[in-house]
Coordinates of C-alpha atoms and ligand atoms in Angstrom, one line a residue:
R18 CA 136.3 97.8 127.4
A19 CA 134.7 100.7 125.5
K20 CA 137.3 100.3 122.8
N21 CA 136.7 96.6 122.6
D22 CA 132.9 97.1 122.2
G23 CA 133.6 99.7 119.6
G24 CA 135.7 97.3 117.7
N25 CA 133.1 94.6 117.8
A26 CA 130.4 97.0 116.8
Y27 CA 132.6 98.1 113.9
R28 CA 133.3 94.6 112.7
F29 CA 129.6 93.8 113.0
F30 CA 128.6 96.9 111.1
N31 CA 131.2 96.0 108.5
Q32 CA 129.8 92.5 108.1
E33 CA 126.3 94.0 107.7
M34 CA 127.5 96.3 105.1
N35 CA 129.1 93.4 103.3
E36 CA 125.9 91.5 103.3
E37 CA 124.0 94.5 102.1
A38 CA 126.5 95.1 99.3
Q39 CA 126.3 91.5 98.3
E40 CA 122.5 91.6 98.3
R41 CA 122.6 94.6 96.1
L42 CA 125.0 93.0 93.7
A43 CA 122.8 89.9 93.5
M44 CA 119.8 92.1 92.9
H45 CA 121.5 94.0 90.1
F46 CA 122.5 90.7 88.5
G47 CA 119.1 89.2 89.0
L48 CA 117.2 92.2 87.5
R49 CA 119.5 92.4 84.5
Q50 CA 118.9 88.7 83.8
A51 CA 115.2 89.0 84.4
L52 CA 115.1 91.8 81.8
E53 CA 117.0 89.6 79.3
K54 CA 114.9 86.5 80.0
G55 CA 111.6 88.4 79.9
E56 CA 110.6 87.7 83.5
F57 CA 108.8 90.9 83.9
V58 CA 105.0 91.1 83.4
L59 CA 102.5 93.9 83.5
H60 CA 99.2 93.7 85.5
Y61 CA 96.4 96.1 84.7
Q62 CA 94.1 98.0 87.1
P63 CA 90.9 99.6 85.9
Q64 CA 90.1 103.3 86.3
I65 CA 86.4 104.1 86.1
E66 CA 84.4 107.2 85.9
L67 CA 82.6 107.9 89.2
V68 CA 79.4 109.0 87.6
G69 CA 78.1 106.2 85.4
G70 CA 80.9 103.7 86.2
N71 CA 82.4 103.6 82.7
L72 CA 85.8 102.1 82.3
V73 CA 88.0 104.9 80.9
G74 CA 91.5 103.9 81.7
V75 CA 93.9 101.3 82.9
E76 CA 97.2 101.6 84.8
A77 CA 100.0 99.2 83.8
L78 CA 101.9 98.0 86.9
I79 CA 105.1 95.9 86.7
R80 CA 105.7 92.6 88.5
W81 CA 108.7 90.3 88.4
N82 CA 107.6 86.7 87.7
H83 CA 110.5 85.2 89.5
P84 CA 111.2 81.5 88.8
E85 CA 111.5 80.6 92.5
L86 CA 109.9 83.5 94.4
G87 CA 106.8 83.8 92.2
L88 CA 105.3 87.3 91.5
V89 CA 107.4 89.9 93.2
P90 CA 105.7 93.3 93.7
P91 CA 107.5 96.4 92.3
G92 CA 108.1 97.9 95.8
R93 CA 110.7 95.1 96.2
F94 CA 112.8 95.8 93.1
I95 CA 112.0 99.3 91.7
P96 CA 114.1 101.1 94.4
A97 CA 117.1 98.8 93.5
A98 CA 116.5 99.3 89.7
E99 CA 116.5 103.1 90.3
E100 CA 119.7 102.9 92.3
N101 CA 121.6 100.9 89.7
G102 CA 120.0 102.5 86.6
L103 CA 118.2 99.4 85.3
I104 CA 115.0 101.3 85.6
V105 CA 115.8 103.0 82.3
P106 CA 115.8 99.9 80.1
M107 CA 113.1 98.4 82.3
G108 CA 111.0 101.5 81.8
E109 CA 111.5 101.3 78.1
W110 CA 110.2 97.8 78.1
V111 CA 107.2 98.8 80.2
L112 CA 106.3 101.6 77.7
L113 CA 106.5 99.3 74.7
E114 CA 104.6 96.4 76.3
A115 CA 101.9 98.6 77.7
C116 CA 101.3 100.3 74.3
R117 CA 101.2 96.9 72.6
Q118 CA 98.7 95.6 75.2
A119 CA 96.6 98.8 74.7
V120 CA 96.3 97.9 71.0
R121 CA 95.3 94.3 72.0
F122 CA 92.7 95.8 74.4
Q123 CA 91.3 97.8 71.5
K124 CA 91.1 94.8 69.3
A125 CA 89.2 93.1 72.1
G126 CA 86.6 95.9 71.9
L127 CA 87.9 98.3 74.5
S128 CA 88.3 101.0 71.9
R129 CA 88.8 104.2 73.8
L130 CA 90.7 102.8 76.8
V131 CA 93.7 105.0 77.9
V132 CA 96.7 103.1 79.2
A133 CA 98.7 104.8 82.0
V134 CA 102.4 104.1 82.5
N135 CA 104.5 105.0 85.5
L136 CA 107.7 106.9 84.8
S137 CA 110.7 107.2 87.0
A138 CA 112.7 110.4 87.5
L139 CA 115.8 108.6 86.1
Q140 CA 114.1 108.0 82.8
F141 CA 114.1 111.8 82.5
K142 CA 117.6 112.3 83.9
R143 CA 119.5 109.5 82.2
G144 CA 117.2 108.1 79.5
D145 CA 115.9 109.6 76.4
I146 CA 112.2 109.6 77.4
E147 CA 111.0 111.3 74.2
Q148 CA 112.7 108.7 72.1
S149 CA 111.3 105.8 74.3
V150 CA 107.8 107.2 73.9
R151 CA 108.1 107.7 70.2
L152 CA 109.5 104.2 69.7
A153 CA 106.7 102.6 71.9
L154 CA 104.0 104.5 69.9
D155 CA 105.5 103.8 66.5
E156 CA 106.2 100.1 67.2
S157 CA 102.7 99.5 68.7
G158 CA 100.7 101.7 66.5
L159 CA 98.9 103.2 69.5
A160 CA 97.4 106.7 69.1
P161 CA 99.3 109.1 71.3
E162 CA 96.1 110.3 73.1
L163 CA 95.5 106.8 74.4
L164 CA 98.8 106.8 76.3
E165 CA 99.0 108.5 79.7
L166 CA 102.3 109.2 81.4
E167 CA 102.3 109.2 85.2
L168 CA 104.8 111.7 86.5
T169 CA 105.8 112.1 90.1
E170 CA 106.2 115.4 91.8
S171 CA 109.9 114.7 92.1
I172 CA 110.3 114.6 88.3
L173 CA 108.7 118.0 87.9
I174 CA 110.6 119.6 90.8
G175 CA 114.2 118.7 89.6
D176 CA 116.1 120.5 86.8
T177 CA 113.0 122.4 85.8
E178 CA 113.9 124.1 82.5
R179 CA 115.1 120.9 80.8
V180 CA 112.2 118.8 82.3
L181 CA 109.7 121.5 81.3
S182 CA 110.7 121.5 77.7
T183 CA 110.8 117.7 77.6
V184 CA 107.4 117.4 79.1
M185 CA 106.0 120.1 76.8
R186 CA 107.3 118.3 73.7
L187 CA 105.7 115.0 75.0
K188 CA 102.4 116.9 75.6
K189 CA 102.6 118.3 72.0
K190 CA 102.9 114.8 70.7
G191 CA 99.4 114.3 72.1
V192 CA 100.1 112.0 75.1
K193 CA 98.2 112.6 78.3
L194 CA 100.0 113.5 81.5
S195 CA 99.1 112.9 85.1
I196 CA 100.7 113.5 88.5
D197 CA 100.9 110.3 90.5
D198 CA 100.8 110.2 94.3
F199 CA 99.6 113.8 94.3
G200 CA 100.0 115.5 97.7
T201 CA 102.9 113.5 99.0
G202 CA 105.7 115.4 97.3
Y203 CA 107.0 118.9 97.7
S204 CA 104.2 121.3 98.4
S205 CA 105.2 123.7 95.7
L206 CA 102.2 124.1 93.5
S207 CA 103.7 126.4 90.9
Y208 CA 104.5 123.5 88.6
L209 CA 100.8 122.9 88.2
K210 CA 100.7 126.2 86.3
R211 CA 103.8 125.5 84.3
F212 CA 103.3 121.9 83.3
K213 CA 100.1 121.4 81.3
V214 CA 99.1 118.1 83.0
D215 CA 95.7 116.6 82.5
K216 CA 95.0 114.8 85.7
L217 CA 95.8 114.6 89.4
K218 CA 96.0 111.2 91.0
I219 CA 95.2 111.8 94.7
D220 CA 97.6 109.6 96.7
Q221 CA 96.0 106.6 98.4
S222 CA 97.4 107.6 101.8
F223 CA 94.7 110.4 101.9
V224 CA 92.0 108.3 100.3
R225 CA 92.1 105.1 102.3
N226 CA 90.6 106.6 105.6
L227 CA 88.7 109.4 104.0
A228 CA 85.5 108.4 105.6
H229 CA 87.0 108.3 109.1
D230 CA 89.6 111.0 109.2
V231 CA 88.6 114.7 109.1
E232 CA 92.1 115.8 107.9
D233 CA 92.2 113.4 105.1
D234 CA 88.7 114.4 104.2
A235 CA 89.7 118.0 104.0
I236 CA 92.8 117.4 102.0
V237 CA 91.0 115.2 99.4
R238 CA 88.2 117.7 99.1
A239 CA 90.7 120.6 98.6
I240 CA 92.7 118.7 96.0
I241 CA 89.6 118.0 94.0
Q242 CA 88.4 121.6 94.2
M243 CA 91.8 122.9 93.2
G244 CA 92.1 120.5 90.4
H245 CA 88.8 121.4 89.0
S246 CA 89.5 125.2 89.3
L247 CA 92.6 124.6 87.2
G248 CA 90.7 122.6 84.7
L249 CA 92.3 119.2 85.7
R250 CA 90.6 115.9 86.1
T251 CA 91.0 114.1 89.4
I252 CA 91.3 110.4 90.2
A253 CA 91.3 108.9 93.7
E254 CA 93.7 106.0 94.2
G255 CA 93.3 103.3 96.8
V256 CA 89.5 103.3 96.9
E257 CA 88.7 100.2 99.1
D258 CA 85.1 100.6 100.2
Q259 CA 81.7 102.1 99.6
P260 CA 81.9 104.9 102.2
V261 CA 85.1 106.3 100.6
M262 CA 83.4 106.1 97.2
D263 CA 80.3 108.0 98.6
R264 CA 82.5 110.8 100.0
L265 CA 84.3 111.1 96.6
R266 CA 81.0 111.3 94.8
L267 CA 80.0 114.1 97.2
Y268 CA 83.2 116.0 96.2
H269 CA 82.7 115.4 92.5
C270 CA 85.9 113.4 92.0
D271 CA 86.0 112.4 88.4
E272 CA 87.5 108.9 88.5
L273 CA 88.2 106.0 90.9
Q274 CA 91.0 103.4 91.1
G275 CA 91.2 100.8 93.8
Y276 CA 90.6 97.4 95.2
F277 CA 86.9 98.3 95.6
I278 CA 86.7 98.2 91.8
S279 CA 89.4 95.7 91.1
R280 CA 93.0 94.7 92.0
P281 CA 95.6 94.9 89.3
I282 CA 95.1 91.7 87.1
P283 CA 96.8 90.0 84.2
A284 CA 95.8 91.2 80.7
A285 CA 93.8 88.1 79.8
A286 CA 91.8 88.4 83.0
F287 CA 91.3 92.1 82.3
I288 CA 89.9 91.3 78.8
A289 CA 87.6 88.6 80.3
A290 CA 86.3 91.0 82.9
Y291 CA 85.9 94.2 80.9
A292 CA 85.8 93.5 77.1
P293 CA 82.4 93.4 75.5
S294 CA 81.4 89.7 75.1
Q295 CA 82.0 88.0 71.7
Q296 CA 78.2 87.9 71.2
A297 CA 77.9 91.7 71.8
Q298 CA 80.8 92.3 69.5
T299 CA 79.4 90.3 66.5
S300 CA 75.8 91.4 66.9
Ligands
C2E406 P1 101.5 103.7 92.0 O1 101.8 104.1 90.7 O2 100.9 104.7 92.9 O3 100.4 102.5 91.8 C1 99.4 102.2 92.7 C2 99.7 101.1 93.7 O4 98.7 101.0 94.6 C3 99.8 99.7 93.0 O5 100.8 99.0 93.8 C4 98.4 99.2 93.2 O6 98.4 97.8 93.2 C5 98.1 99.7 94.6 N1 96.7 99.8 94.8 C6 95.7 100.1 93.9 N2 94.5 100.1 94.5 C7 94.7 99.9 95.8 C8 93.8 99.8 97.0 O7 92.6 100.0 96.9 N3 94.4 99.5 98.2 C9 95.8 99.3 98.3 N4 96.2 99.0 99.5 N5 96.6 99.4 97.3 C10 96.1 99.7 96.0 P2 101.9 98.2 93.1 O8 101.5 97.6 91.8 O9 102.6 97.3 94.1 O10 103.0 99.3 92.7 C11 103.6 100.1 93.6 C12 104.4 101.2 93.0 O11 105.4 100.8 92.2 C13 103.5 102.1 92.1 O12 102.7 103.0 92.8 C14 104.6 102.8 91.3 O13 105.1 103.9 92.0 C15 105.7 101.7 91.2 N6 105.6 101.0 89.9 C16 104.8 100.0 89.5 N7 105.0 99.7 88.2 C17 105.9 100.6 87.7 C18 106.6 100.8 86.5 O14 106.3 100.1 85.5 N8 107.6 101.7 86.4 C19 107.9 102.5 87.5 N9 108.8 103.4 87.4 N10 107.3 102.4 88.7 C20 106.3 101.4 88.8
MG407 MG1 101.0 105.1 89.3
MG408 MG1 100.0 106.4 93.1
MG409 MG1 104.0 105.9 92.9

């Protein structure tokens, strides 16, 4: 009996694996086609200074505008794209499109706006990230200091010497660097000393309940203090309400990003909401 059950379980498992493999294949094909057909779009989420409320930056976030499914969030396809390597050409497209859009934002009157782009570890391992950045800046005409690259802790941890020299050359070019989801990765802080990053993005898992969770509160406060001691700017992600913003003000966090300010929105909506009005521009 046991043997029989085992056999069934095996067959069942096998069938599951098959479905999974098929799904993966379909996803690979779908993503490749989407890239060719131009089905990806970027949405833009504002980053504002906590004191004064000035708009200082914008994060570009990818979505798949699927003909049947509608807007698919990145959590549903980025992991697959990282698994099959498509994240490399996809990331190149994101860089170029974000830089081009940043120039359009400038022309709409948002002259000093910094555009932040998420990078995947694979773009460092398999892609030529320096060349992708150079191409995006050259083809768009964007000033390097108006581009910010969001790195994850996992990028900075792996293969350090090579990554270090790459990151340093990018930094030399004048682009800004930030660490995304800060606090969730490896707790080695030595890379903060080695990599000359400009900004820490405090992960939203610590920010969301800041006002009601003493541990989150302590962590966020410590990150801001440490960041400032090292001469880094700090931005809190996932700010959803006033009490959180009030705590962050108390701790002198530099910038805010979150639904409390705005969700990520299409470029046209971003311009409508944040660009100085035509009247103001011509007067
Ligand atoms: P991330 O870089 O940490 O981006 C922030 C995510 O939090 C975004 O989700 C944003 O919509 C969401 N968010 C912002 N404010 C709030 C808030 O107040 N409350 C809540 N609940 N969520 C908030 P999104 O756009 O779904 O992106 C998820 C992740 O996908 C990103 O996390 C990033 O890791 C990845 N991603 C997005 N675009 C790209 C891309 O172009 N390339 C790469 N490699 N990864 C990307
Ligand atoms: Mg990010
Ligand atoms: Mg993040
Ligand atoms: Mg992230």
